[in-house]
Amino acid sequence: MLSVVIPAYNEAGAILQAVRGVGRVLHDAGILYELIFVDDGSVDDTWKEITLAAEQDSAVRGVSFSRNFGKEAAIFAGMEAAAGDCCAVMDCDLQHPPEKLPEMYALWQQGWEVVNGVKADRGQESGFHRFAAKSFYKMMSKAVGIDMSQASDFKLMDRRVVKTLLALSEHKTFFRALAAWVGFHATEVAFHVEERTVGDTHWSARSLFRYAVSNIASYSSAPMQIVTVLGALTLLLSLALGVQTLINWVRGRAADGFTTVIILMLLIGSILMISLGIIGYYIAQIFIEVKARPRYLVARACGQERGSRT
């Protein structure tokens, strides 16, 4: 059986469309399936739509968080609830095309343990967003050691891979990076990002920035190296200015006034504050992990499992 995990946050208008779209494709392909919707603390009628769908379709199950815990937590909650022999993850807005699921399922039947959906294009994006995404994935690719430039959450994984991911105890997770890090026998399926037909995206520039910073800090120590680089640059600048000052003193020329001193203080002070901020952010991440709180809290659930876990 194939379990399809679909995180949803304020997607009331898209639930029925997702049930029909994914269900039709999998039914026509003759694949036994279940759809697991995870309501990530929505403030609209998302949970109401999920419960109605579960009443009308025995293949639909729902999990609702007590509050908003984020997409990463919703993905892991869906994998925890999944009962299938393999598990797929896709977006509720169907920008991940359901038509690719039978192809991914067929590859899994051939023995592939992870089938990654890779973006053939990124759809309609602004130039700034495209540049920011490229920079982010370049950094994550170096951290993981795998090219993630076209990575997405659209994946199909064997039950063994799902169990491995769920066994990881870290609180802050980045699903795409972790799925690449655990390895296993993986292949790819290219897809074109579809345009949303219902509602608008819930990702603002601010939320995307916070999402990127959180994932970089949770998976890569690269920002910590920035502190070392800034310190080295400051040291070189200080040595250069020190040599210049000594030369001027030997030649009997007085050093410049307070302008140079003020500039140096501002420069060094700024670098120190940036460095402390980076270190502080990592300490905050350590603090979160040490508390060992659960990734999410489930408030309610609906629907029944269609099969037993293997």
PDB file of C-alpha atoms in Angstrom:
ATOM      1  CA  MET A   1       0.000   0.000   0.000  1.00  0.00           C
ATOM      2  CA  LEU A   2       1.124   3.540  -0.755  1.00  0.00           C
ATOM      3  CA  SER A   3       0.702   6.190   1.940  1.00  0.00           C
ATOM      4  CA  VAL A   4       0.607   9.766   0.637  1.00  0.00           C
ATOM      5  CA  VAL A   5       1.457  12.390   3.265  1.00  0.00           C
ATOM      6  CA  ILE A   6       0.010  15.840   2.527  1.00  0.00           C
ATOM      7  CA  PRO A   7       0.819  18.702   4.943  1.00  0.00           C
ATOM      8  CA  ALA A   8      -1.828  21.430   4.970  1.00  0.00           C
ATOM      9  CA  TYR A   9      -1.809  24.906   6.494  1.00  0.00           C
ATOM     10  CA  ASN A  10      -4.847  27.101   5.789  1.00  0.00           C
ATOM     11  CA  GLU A  11      -5.642  25.014   2.702  1.00  0.00           C
ATOM     12  CA  ALA A  12      -9.396  24.588   3.197  1.00  0.00           C
ATOM     13  CA  GLY A  13     -10.099  25.273  -0.472  1.00  0.00           C
ATOM     14  CA  ALA A  14      -7.519  22.763  -1.674  1.00  0.00           C
ATOM     15  CA  ILE A  15      -8.397  19.674   0.408  1.00  0.00           C
ATOM     16  CA  LEU A  16     -11.218  18.362  -1.773  1.00  0.00           C
ATOM     17  CA  GLN A  17      -9.211  19.096  -4.913  1.00  0.00           C
ATOM     18  CA  ALA A  18      -6.261  17.115  -3.526  1.00  0.00           C
ATOM     19  CA  VAL A  19      -8.467  14.169  -2.520  1.00  0.00           C
ATOM     20  CA  ARG A  20     -10.018  13.982  -5.970  1.00  0.00           C
ATOM     21  CA  GLY A  21      -6.817  14.663  -7.912  1.00  0.00           C
ATOM     22  CA  VAL A  22      -4.550  12.219  -6.107  1.00  0.00           C
ATOM     23  CA  GLY A  23      -7.274   9.636  -5.589  1.00  0.00           C
ATOM     24  CA  ARG A  24      -8.236   9.574  -9.263  1.00  0.00           C
ATOM     25  CA  VAL A  25      -4.657   9.063 -10.429  1.00  0.00           C
ATOM     26  CA  LEU A  26      -3.904   6.260  -7.952  1.00  0.00           C
ATOM     27  CA  HIS A  27      -7.275   4.550  -8.482  1.00  0.00           C
ATOM     28  CA  ASP A  28      -6.802   4.538 -12.255  1.00  0.00           C
ATOM     29  CA  ALA A  29      -3.316   3.078 -11.765  1.00  0.00           C
ATOM     30  CA  GLY A  30      -4.700   0.264  -9.594  1.00  0.00           C
ATOM     31  CA  ILE A  31      -2.612   1.254  -6.547  1.00  0.00           C
ATOM     32  CA  LEU A  32      -3.961   0.616  -3.041  1.00  0.00           C
ATOM     33  CA  TYR A  33      -3.443   3.866  -1.183  1.00  0.00           C
ATOM     34  CA  GLU A  34      -4.255   6.081   1.769  1.00  0.00           C
ATOM     35  CA  LEU A  35      -4.147   9.874   1.939  1.00  0.00           C
ATOM     36  CA  ILE A  36      -2.882  11.327   5.207  1.00  0.00           C
ATOM     37  CA  PHE A  37      -3.601  15.023   5.604  1.00  0.00           C
ATOM     38  CA  VAL A  38      -1.746  16.799   8.419  1.00  0.00           C
ATOM     39  CA  ASP A  39      -3.409  20.025   9.550  1.00  0.00           C
ATOM     40  CA  ASP A  40      -0.561  22.206  10.785  1.00  0.00           C
ATOM     41  CA  GLY A  41      -2.597  24.354  13.170  1.00  0.00           C
ATOM     42  CA  SER A  42      -4.694  26.029  10.476  1.00  0.00           C
ATOM     43  CA  VAL A  43      -6.957  28.923  11.429  1.00  0.00           C
ATOM     44  CA  ASP A  44      -9.455  28.373   8.607  1.00  0.00           C
ATOM     45  CA  ASP A  45     -11.722  25.378   7.880  1.00  0.00           C
ATOM     46  CA  THR A  46      -8.914  23.048   6.824  1.00  0.00           C
ATOM     47  CA  TRP A  47      -9.620  20.481   9.563  1.00  0.00           C
ATOM     48  CA  LYS A  48     -13.342  20.599   8.866  1.00  0.00           C
ATOM     49  CA  GLU A  49     -12.686  19.818   5.205  1.00  0.00           C
ATOM     50  CA  ILE A  50     -10.347  16.969   6.156  1.00  0.00           C
ATOM     51  CA  THR A  51     -12.898  15.371   8.475  1.00  0.00           C
ATOM     52  CA  LEU A  52     -15.620  15.678   5.829  1.00  0.00           C
ATOM     53  CA  ALA A  53     -13.320  14.060   3.270  1.00  0.00           C
ATOM     54  CA  ALA A  54     -12.537  11.230   5.715  1.00  0.00           C
ATOM     55  CA  GLU A  55     -16.264  10.595   6.240  1.00  0.00           C
ATOM     56  CA  GLN A  56     -16.848  10.393   2.500  1.00  0.00           C
ATOM     57  CA  ASP A  57     -13.715   8.471   1.497  1.00  0.00           C
ATOM     58  CA  SER A  58     -12.287   5.574   3.541  1.00  0.00           C
ATOM     59  CA  ALA A  59      -8.859   6.202   1.990  1.00  0.00           C
ATOM     60  CA  VAL A  60      -8.572   9.591   3.722  1.00  0.00           C
ATOM     61  CA  ARG A  61      -7.088  10.016   7.175  1.00  0.00           C
ATOM     62  CA  GLY A  62      -6.355  13.180   9.074  1.00  0.00           C
ATOM     63  CA  VAL A  63      -4.061  14.404  11.850  1.00  0.00           C
ATOM     64  CA  SER A  64      -4.433  17.845  13.435  1.00  0.00           C
ATOM     65  CA  PHE A  65      -1.800  19.652  15.485  1.00  0.00           C
ATOM     66  CA  SER A  66      -2.609  21.556  18.668  1.00  0.00           C
ATOM     67  CA  ARG A  67      -0.957  24.607  17.051  1.00  0.00           C
ATOM     68  CA  ASN A  68       1.262  25.493  14.116  1.00  0.00           C
ATOM     69  CA  PHE A  69       4.520  23.507  14.336  1.00  0.00           C
ATOM     70  CA  GLY A  70       5.712  24.000  10.754  1.00  0.00           C
ATOM     71  CA  LYS A  71       5.819  21.991   7.558  1.00  0.00           C
ATOM     72  CA  GLU A  72       8.791  19.858   8.618  1.00  0.00           C
ATOM     73  CA  ALA A  73       6.921  18.669  11.722  1.00  0.00           C
ATOM     74  CA  ALA A  74       3.819  17.993   9.614  1.00  0.00           C
ATOM     75  CA  ILE A  75       5.815  15.785   7.236  1.00  0.00           C
ATOM     76  CA  PHE A  76       7.235  13.740  10.109  1.00  0.00           C
ATOM     77  CA  ALA A  77       3.809  13.437  11.741  1.00  0.00           C
ATOM     78  CA  GLY A  78       2.393  12.120   8.476  1.00  0.00           C
ATOM     79  CA  MET A  79       5.214   9.583   8.129  1.00  0.00           C
ATOM     80  CA  GLU A  80       4.627   8.489  11.723  1.00  0.00           C
ATOM     81  CA  ALA A  81       0.948   7.891  10.968  1.00  0.00           C
ATOM     82  CA  ALA A  82       1.574   6.186   7.601  1.00  0.00           C
ATOM     83  CA  ALA A  83       0.749   2.482   7.422  1.00  0.00           C
ATOM     84  CA  GLY A  84       1.866   1.791   3.848  1.00  0.00           C
ATOM     85  CA  ASP A  85       4.793  -0.267   2.581  1.00  0.00           C
ATOM     86  CA  CYS A  86       6.035   2.943   0.955  1.00  0.00           C
ATOM     87  CA  CYS A  87       5.311   6.583   1.653  1.00  0.00           C
ATOM     88  CA  ALA A  88       5.120   9.607  -0.624  1.00  0.00           C
ATOM     89  CA  VAL A  89       5.204  13.271   0.453  1.00  0.00           C
ATOM     90  CA  MET A  90       3.634  16.011  -1.638  1.00  0.00           C
ATOM     91  CA  ASP A  91       2.126  19.501  -1.333  1.00  0.00           C
ATOM     92  CA  CYS A  92      -1.571  20.050  -0.790  1.00  0.00           C
ATOM     93  CA  ASP A  93      -1.798  22.664  -3.571  1.00  0.00           C
ATOM     94  CA  LEU A  94      -0.874  19.984  -6.158  1.00  0.00           C
ATOM     95  CA  GLN A  95       2.139  21.915  -7.396  1.00  0.00           C
ATOM     96  CA  HIS A  96       3.671  18.469  -7.082  1.00  0.00           C
ATOM     97  CA  PRO A  97       1.786  16.686  -9.904  1.00  0.00           C
ATOM     98  CA  PRO A  98      -0.102  13.549  -8.742  1.00  0.00           C
ATOM     99  CA  GLU A  99       0.387  12.086 -12.244  1.00  0.00           C
ATOM    100  CA  LYS A 100       4.006  11.338 -11.273  1.00  0.00           C
ATOM    101  CA  LEU A 101       3.022   9.085  -8.352  1.00  0.00           C
ATOM    102  CA  PRO A 102       2.381   5.908 -10.445  1.00  0.00           C
ATOM    103  CA  GLU A 103       5.788   6.354 -12.113  1.00  0.00           C
ATOM    104  CA  MET A 104       7.456   6.763  -8.727  1.00  0.00           C
ATOM    105  CA  TYR A 105       5.557   3.768  -7.347  1.00  0.00           C
ATOM    106  CA  ALA A 106       6.665   1.630 -10.295  1.00  0.00           C
ATOM    107  CA  LEU A 107      10.299   2.548  -9.638  1.00  0.00           C
ATOM    108  CA  TRP A 108       9.845   1.561  -5.990  1.00  0.00           C
ATOM    109  CA  GLN A 109       8.487  -1.812  -7.121  1.00  0.00           C
ATOM    110  CA  GLN A 110      11.662  -2.227  -9.188  1.00  0.00           C
ATOM    111  CA  GLY A 111      13.732  -1.991  -6.014  1.00  0.00           C
ATOM    112  CA  TRP A 112      14.501   1.708  -5.603  1.00  0.00           C
ATOM    113  CA  GLU A 113      14.199   2.730  -1.945  1.00  0.00           C
ATOM    114  CA  VAL A 114      13.988   6.493  -2.509  1.00  0.00           C
ATOM    115  CA  VAL A 115      12.452   8.144  -5.565  1.00  0.00           C
ATOM    116  CA  ASN A 116      13.193  11.865  -5.536  1.00  0.00           C
ATOM    117  CA  GLY A 117      11.016  14.316  -7.431  1.00  0.00           C
ATOM    118  CA  VAL A 118      13.392  16.867  -8.956  1.00  0.00           C
ATOM    119  CA  LYS A 119      12.250  20.151 -10.447  1.00  0.00           C
ATOM    120  CA  ALA A 120      12.669  20.456 -14.203  1.00  0.00           C
ATOM    121  CA  ASP A 121      11.802  24.134 -13.650  1.00  0.00           C
ATOM    122  CA  ARG A 122      10.868  26.327 -10.677  1.00  0.00           C
ATOM    123  CA  GLY A 123       7.643  27.719 -12.123  1.00  0.00           C
ATOM    124  CA  GLN A 124       6.932  31.452 -11.957  1.00  0.00           C
ATOM    125  CA  GLU A 125       9.324  33.151  -9.519  1.00  0.00           C
ATOM    126  CA  SER A 126      10.807  36.592  -9.147  1.00  0.00           C
ATOM    127  CA  GLY A 127      14.475  37.098  -9.976  1.00  0.00           C
ATOM    128  CA  PHE A 128      15.304  37.779  -6.316  1.00  0.00           C
ATOM    129  CA  HIS A 129      13.508  34.638  -5.123  1.00  0.00           C
ATOM    130  CA  ARG A 130      15.305  32.540  -7.737  1.00  0.00           C
ATOM    131  CA  PHE A 131      18.697  33.977  -6.692  1.00  0.00           C
ATOM    132  CA  ALA A 132      17.971  33.448  -2.983  1.00  0.00           C
ATOM    133  CA  ALA A 133      16.845  29.845  -3.577  1.00  0.00           C
ATOM    134  CA  LYS A 134      19.948  29.133  -5.669  1.00  0.00           C
ATOM    135  CA  SER A 135      22.234  30.526  -2.947  1.00  0.00           C
ATOM    136  CA  PHE A 136      20.445  28.565  -0.222  1.00  0.00           C
ATOM    137  CA  TYR A 137      20.628  25.242  -2.034  1.00  0.00           C
ATOM    138  CA  LYS A 138      24.251  25.826  -2.979  1.00  0.00           C
ATOM    139  CA  MET A 139      25.107  26.078   0.717  1.00  0.00           C
ATOM    140  CA  MET A 140      22.962  23.050   1.600  1.00  0.00           C
ATOM    141  CA  SER A 141      24.520  21.024  -1.231  1.00  0.00           C
ATOM    142  CA  LYS A 142      27.967  21.627   0.254  1.00  0.00           C
ATOM    143  CA  ALA A 143      26.721  20.629   3.708  1.00  0.00           C
ATOM    144  CA  VAL A 144      25.040  17.412   2.511  1.00  0.00           C
ATOM    145  CA  GLY A 145      27.594  16.564  -0.171  1.00  0.00           C
ATOM    146  CA  ILE A 146      24.819  16.044  -2.721  1.00  0.00           C
ATOM    147  CA  ASP A 147      23.497  18.421  -5.384  1.00  0.00           C
ATOM    148  CA  MET A 148      20.231  19.828  -3.998  1.00  0.00           C
ATOM    149  CA  SER A 149      19.722  22.612  -6.536  1.00  0.00           C
ATOM    150  CA  GLN A 150      16.542  20.988  -7.850  1.00  0.00           C
ATOM    151  CA  ALA A 151      15.524  19.266  -4.608  1.00  0.00           C
ATOM    152  CA  SER A 152      11.937  19.219  -3.369  1.00  0.00           C
ATOM    153  CA  ASP A 153       9.782  17.605  -0.684  1.00  0.00           C
ATOM    154  CA  PHE A 154       8.130  15.521  -3.416  1.00  0.00           C
ATOM    155  CA  LYS A 155       9.489  12.037  -2.669  1.00  0.00           C
ATOM    156  CA  LEU A 156       8.476   8.412  -2.420  1.00  0.00           C
ATOM    157  CA  MET A 157      10.297   6.307   0.172  1.00  0.00           C
ATOM    158  CA  ASP A 158      10.379   2.687   1.224  1.00  0.00           C
ATOM    159  CA  ARG A 159       9.134   1.828   4.713  1.00  0.00           C
ATOM    160  CA  ARG A 160      12.754   1.151   5.788  1.00  0.00           C
ATOM    161  CA  VAL A 161      13.774   4.693   4.843  1.00  0.00           C
ATOM    162  CA  VAL A 162      10.774   6.154   6.697  1.00  0.00           C
ATOM    163  CA  LYS A 163      11.684   4.215   9.839  1.00  0.00           C
ATOM    164  CA  THR A 164      15.260   5.468   9.597  1.00  0.00           C
ATOM    165  CA  LEU A 165      14.126   9.102   9.319  1.00  0.00           C
ATOM    166  CA  LEU A 166      11.709   8.733  12.230  1.00  0.00           C
ATOM    167  CA  ALA A 167      14.502   7.248  14.377  1.00  0.00           C
ATOM    168  CA  LEU A 168      16.485  10.496  14.136  1.00  0.00           C
ATOM    169  CA  SER A 169      15.975  12.268  17.458  1.00  0.00           C
ATOM    170  CA  GLU A 170      16.795  15.855  16.491  1.00  0.00           C
ATOM    171  CA  HIS A 171      14.052  18.435  17.051  1.00  0.00           C
ATOM    172  CA  LYS A 172      14.923  20.830  14.228  1.00  0.00           C
ATOM    173  CA  THR A 173      14.673  18.925  10.966  1.00  0.00           C
ATOM    174  CA  PHE A 174      15.066  19.707   7.277  1.00  0.00           C
ATOM    175  CA  PHE A 175      13.316  16.891   5.449  1.00  0.00           C
ATOM    176  CA  ARG A 176      14.965  17.371   2.058  1.00  0.00           C
ATOM    177  CA  ALA A 177      18.476  17.384   3.506  1.00  0.00           C
ATOM    178  CA  LEU A 178      17.853  14.479   5.888  1.00  0.00           C
ATOM    179  CA  ALA A 179      16.313  12.377   3.119  1.00  0.00           C
ATOM    180  CA  ALA A 180      19.505  12.921   1.115  1.00  0.00           C
ATOM    181  CA  TRP A 181      21.767  12.356   4.128  1.00  0.00           C
ATOM    182  CA  VAL A 182      20.368   8.920   5.072  1.00  0.00           C
ATOM    183  CA  GLY A 183      21.267   7.662   1.603  1.00  0.00           C
ATOM    184  CA  PHE A 184      19.739   4.330   0.470  1.00  0.00           C
ATOM    185  CA  HIS A 185      19.211   3.230  -3.138  1.00  0.00           C
ATOM    186  CA  ALA A 186      17.848   6.401  -4.777  1.00  0.00           C
ATOM    187  CA  THR A 187      16.719   7.538  -8.220  1.00  0.00           C
ATOM    188  CA  GLU A 188      15.012  10.613  -9.651  1.00  0.00           C
ATOM    189  CA  VAL A 189      11.860  11.590 -11.506  1.00  0.00           C
ATOM    190  CA  ALA A 190      11.688  15.032 -13.120  1.00  0.00           C
ATOM    191  CA  PHE A 191       8.524  17.112 -12.828  1.00  0.00           C
ATOM    192  CA  HIS A 192       7.307  20.568 -13.766  1.00  0.00           C
ATOM    193  CA  VAL A 193       6.027  22.756 -10.931  1.00  0.00           C
ATOM    194  CA  GLU A 194       2.316  23.316 -11.510  1.00  0.00           C
ATOM    195  CA  GLU A 195       0.602  26.630 -10.812  1.00  0.00           C
ATOM    196  CA  ARG A 196      -1.781  26.843  -7.869  1.00  0.00           C
ATOM    197  CA  THR A 197      -5.423  26.641  -8.891  1.00  0.00           C
ATOM    198  CA  VAL A 198      -6.861  27.372  -5.416  1.00  0.00           C
ATOM    199  CA  GLY A 199      -5.762  30.101  -2.998  1.00  0.00           C
ATOM    200  CA  ASP A 200      -2.422  31.859  -2.704  1.00  0.00           C
ATOM    201  CA  THR A 201       0.939  30.741  -1.393  1.00  0.00           C
ATOM    202  CA  HIS A 202       1.466  31.090   2.361  1.00  0.00           C
ATOM    203  CA  TRP A 203       5.207  31.643   1.979  1.00  0.00           C
ATOM    204  CA  SER A 204       6.147  35.302   2.314  1.00  0.00           C
ATOM    205  CA  ALA A 205       9.682  36.627   1.828  1.00  0.00           C
ATOM    206  CA  ARG A 206      10.044  36.865   5.612  1.00  0.00           C
ATOM    207  CA  SER A 207       8.859  33.302   6.264  1.00  0.00           C
ATOM    208  CA  LEU A 208      11.117  31.952   3.512  1.00  0.00           C
ATOM    209  CA  PHE A 209      14.088  33.793   5.040  1.00  0.00           C
ATOM    210  CA  ARG A 210      13.366  32.397   8.501  1.00  0.00           C
ATOM    211  CA  TYR A 211      12.865  28.933   7.009  1.00  0.00           C
ATOM    212  CA  ALA A 212      16.236  29.151   5.238  1.00  0.00           C
ATOM    213  CA  VAL A 213      18.112  30.426   8.315  1.00  0.00           C
ATOM    214  CA  SER A 214      16.577  27.750  10.544  1.00  0.00           C
ATOM    215  CA  ASN A 215      17.452  24.942   8.140  1.00  0.00           C
ATOM    216  CA  ILE A 216      20.983  26.182   7.514  1.00  0.00           C
ATOM    217  CA  ALA A 217      21.635  26.433  11.251  1.00  0.00           C
ATOM    218  CA  SER A 218      20.121  23.015  11.970  1.00  0.00           C
ATOM    219  CA  TYR A 219      22.042  21.208   9.265  1.00  0.00           C
ATOM    220  CA  SER A 220      25.207  23.164   8.496  1.00  0.00           C
ATOM    221  CA  SER A 221      27.945  24.824  10.550  1.00  0.00           C
ATOM    222  CA  ALA A 222      28.903  27.087   7.620  1.00  0.00           C
ATOM    223  CA  PRO A 223      27.710  30.311   9.350  1.00  0.00           C
ATOM    224  CA  MET A 224      30.081  29.541  12.212  1.00  0.00           C
ATOM    225  CA  GLN A 225      32.947  29.643   9.739  1.00  0.00           C
ATOM    226  CA  ILE A 226      31.901  33.194   8.835  1.00  0.00           C
ATOM    227  CA  VAL A 227      32.963  34.244  12.340  1.00  0.00           C
ATOM    228  CA  THR A 228      36.456  32.863  11.707  1.00  0.00           C
ATOM    229  CA  VAL A 229      36.666  34.550   8.303  1.00  0.00           C
ATOM    230  CA  LEU A 230      35.556  37.897   9.689  1.00  0.00           C
ATOM    231  CA  GLY A 231      38.083  37.585  12.512  1.00  0.00           C
ATOM    232  CA  ALA A 232      40.891  36.830  10.056  1.00  0.00           C
ATOM    233  CA  LEU A 233      39.943  39.779   7.833  1.00  0.00           C
ATOM    234  CA  THR A 234      39.809  42.099  10.835  1.00  0.00           C
ATOM    235  CA  LEU A 235      43.232  40.868  11.959  1.00  0.00           C
ATOM    236  CA  LEU A 236      44.742  41.534   8.508  1.00  0.00           C
ATOM    237  CA  LEU A 237      43.202  45.009   8.423  1.00  0.00           C
ATOM    238  CA  SER A 238      44.480  45.745  11.926  1.00  0.00           C
ATOM    239  CA  LEU A 239      47.999  44.601  11.007  1.00  0.00           C
ATOM    240  CA  ALA A 240      47.993  46.764   7.886  1.00  0.00           C
ATOM    241  CA  LEU A 241      46.859  49.835   9.823  1.00  0.00           C
ATOM    242  CA  GLY A 242      49.344  49.042  12.589  1.00  0.00           C
ATOM    243  CA  VAL A 243      52.233  48.917  10.112  1.00  0.00           C
ATOM    244  CA  GLN A 244      51.083  52.174   8.543  1.00  0.00           C
ATOM    245  CA  THR A 245      50.939  53.834  11.959  1.00  0.00           C
ATOM    246  CA  LEU A 246      54.473  52.669  12.869  1.00  0.00           C
ATOM    247  CA  ILE A 247      55.855  53.881   9.533  1.00  0.00           C
ATOM    248  CA  ASN A 248      54.275  57.292  10.067  1.00  0.00           C
ATOM    249  CA  TRP A 249      55.674  57.414  13.616  1.00  0.00           C
ATOM    250  CA  VAL A 250      59.208  56.547  12.427  1.00  0.00           C
ATOM    251  CA  ARG A 251      59.011  59.257   9.781  1.00  0.00           C
ATOM    252  CA  GLY A 252      57.967  61.739  12.404  1.00  0.00           C
ATOM    253  CA  ARG A 253      54.489  62.236  11.049  1.00  0.00           C
ATOM    254  CA  ALA A 254      51.611  62.226  13.486  1.00  0.00           C
ATOM    255  CA  ALA A 255      48.933  59.590  13.035  1.00  0.00           C
ATOM    256  CA  ASP A 256      45.531  60.658  11.757  1.00  0.00           C
ATOM    257  CA  GLY A 257      43.005  61.903  14.237  1.00  0.00           C
ATOM    258  CA  PHE A 258      39.888  60.319  15.647  1.00  0.00           C
ATOM    259  CA  THR A 259      38.343  59.528  12.246  1.00  0.00           C
ATOM    260  CA  THR A 260      40.468  56.391  11.791  1.00  0.00           C
ATOM    261  CA  VAL A 261      39.890  55.319  15.407  1.00  0.00           C
ATOM    262  CA  ILE A 262      36.121  55.743  15.122  1.00  0.00           C
ATOM    263  CA  ILE A 263      35.959  53.809  11.838  1.00  0.00           C
ATOM    264  CA  LEU A 264      38.000  50.970  13.343  1.00  0.00           C
ATOM    265  CA  MET A 265      35.812  50.835  16.439  1.00  0.00           C
ATOM    266  CA  LEU A 266      32.646  50.755  14.368  1.00  0.00           C
ATOM    267  CA  LEU A 267      34.063  48.048  12.091  1.00  0.00           C
ATOM    268  CA  ILE A 268      35.348  45.833  14.883  1.00  0.00           C
ATOM    269  CA  GLY A 269      32.230  46.417  16.973  1.00  0.00           C
ATOM    270  CA  SER A 270      29.961  45.462  14.074  1.00  0.00           C
ATOM    271  CA  ILE A 271      31.939  42.300  13.372  1.00  0.00           C
ATOM    272  CA  LEU A 272      31.839  41.340  17.053  1.00  0.00           C
ATOM    273  CA  MET A 273      28.049  41.849  17.216  1.00  0.00           C
ATOM    274  CA  ILE A 274      27.498  39.813  14.044  1.00  0.00           C
ATOM    275  CA  SER A 275      29.739  37.049  15.385  1.00  0.00           C
ATOM    276  CA  LEU A 276      27.953  37.013  18.744  1.00  0.00           C
ATOM    277  CA  GLY A 277      24.613  36.900  16.935  1.00  0.00           C
ATOM    278  CA  ILE A 278      25.654  33.859  14.909  1.00  0.00           C
ATOM    279  CA  ILE A 279      27.059  32.095  17.962  1.00  0.00           C
ATOM    280  CA  GLY A 280      23.948  33.007  19.951  1.00  0.00           C
ATOM    281  CA  TYR A 281      21.690  31.526  17.290  1.00  0.00           C
ATOM    282  CA  TYR A 282      23.543  28.228  17.431  1.00  0.00           C
ATOM    283  CA  ILE A 283      23.403  28.240  21.233  1.00  0.00           C
ATOM    284  CA  ALA A 284      19.630  28.758  20.926  1.00  0.00           C
ATOM    285  CA  GLN A 285      19.451  25.698  18.653  1.00  0.00           C
ATOM    286  CA  ILE A 286      21.397  23.689  21.230  1.00  0.00           C
ATOM    287  CA  PHE A 287      19.011  24.922  23.947  1.00  0.00           C
ATOM    288  CA  ILE A 288      16.010  23.735  21.915  1.00  0.00           C
ATOM    289  CA  GLU A 289      17.572  20.311  21.310  1.00  0.00           C
ATOM    290  CA  VAL A 290      18.607  19.846  24.956  1.00  0.00           C
ATOM    291  CA  LYS A 291      15.026  20.404  26.162  1.00  0.00           C
ATOM    292  CA  ALA A 292      14.051  17.409  23.986  1.00  0.00           C
ATOM    293  CA  ARG A 293      10.454  18.508  23.550  1.00  0.00           C
ATOM    294  CA  PRO A 294       8.427  16.605  20.920  1.00  0.00           C
ATOM    295  CA  ARG A 295       8.482  17.909  17.336  1.00  0.00           C
ATOM    296  CA  TYR A 296       4.696  18.315  17.424  1.00  0.00           C
ATOM    297  CA  LEU A 297       1.574  17.683  19.502  1.00  0.00           C
ATOM    298  CA  VAL A 298      -1.436  15.973  17.935  1.00  0.00           C
ATOM    299  CA  ALA A 299      -4.780  17.375  19.088  1.00  0.00           C
ATOM    300  CA  ARG A 300      -7.096  15.035  17.141  1.00  0.00           C
ATOM    301  CA  ALA A 301      -7.233  12.547  14.303  1.00  0.00           C
ATOM    302  CA  CYS A 302      -9.803  11.087  11.944  1.00  0.00           C
ATOM    303  CA  GLY A 303     -10.117   8.136   9.565  1.00  0.00           C
ATOM    304  CA  GLN A 304      -9.057   4.519   9.884  1.00  0.00           C
ATOM    305  CA  GLU A 305      -5.919   2.682   8.777  1.00  0.00           C
ATOM    306  CA  ARG A 306      -6.477   0.562   5.666  1.00  0.00           C
ATOM    307  CA  GLY A 307      -3.691  -1.900   6.392  1.00  0.00           C
ATOM    308  CA  SER A 308      -1.071  -2.922   8.914  1.00  0.00           C
ATOM    309  CA  ARG A 309       2.467  -1.622   9.030  1.00  0.00           C
ATOM    310  CA  THR A 310       5.299  -3.858   7.932  1.00  0.00           C
TER     311      THR A 310
END
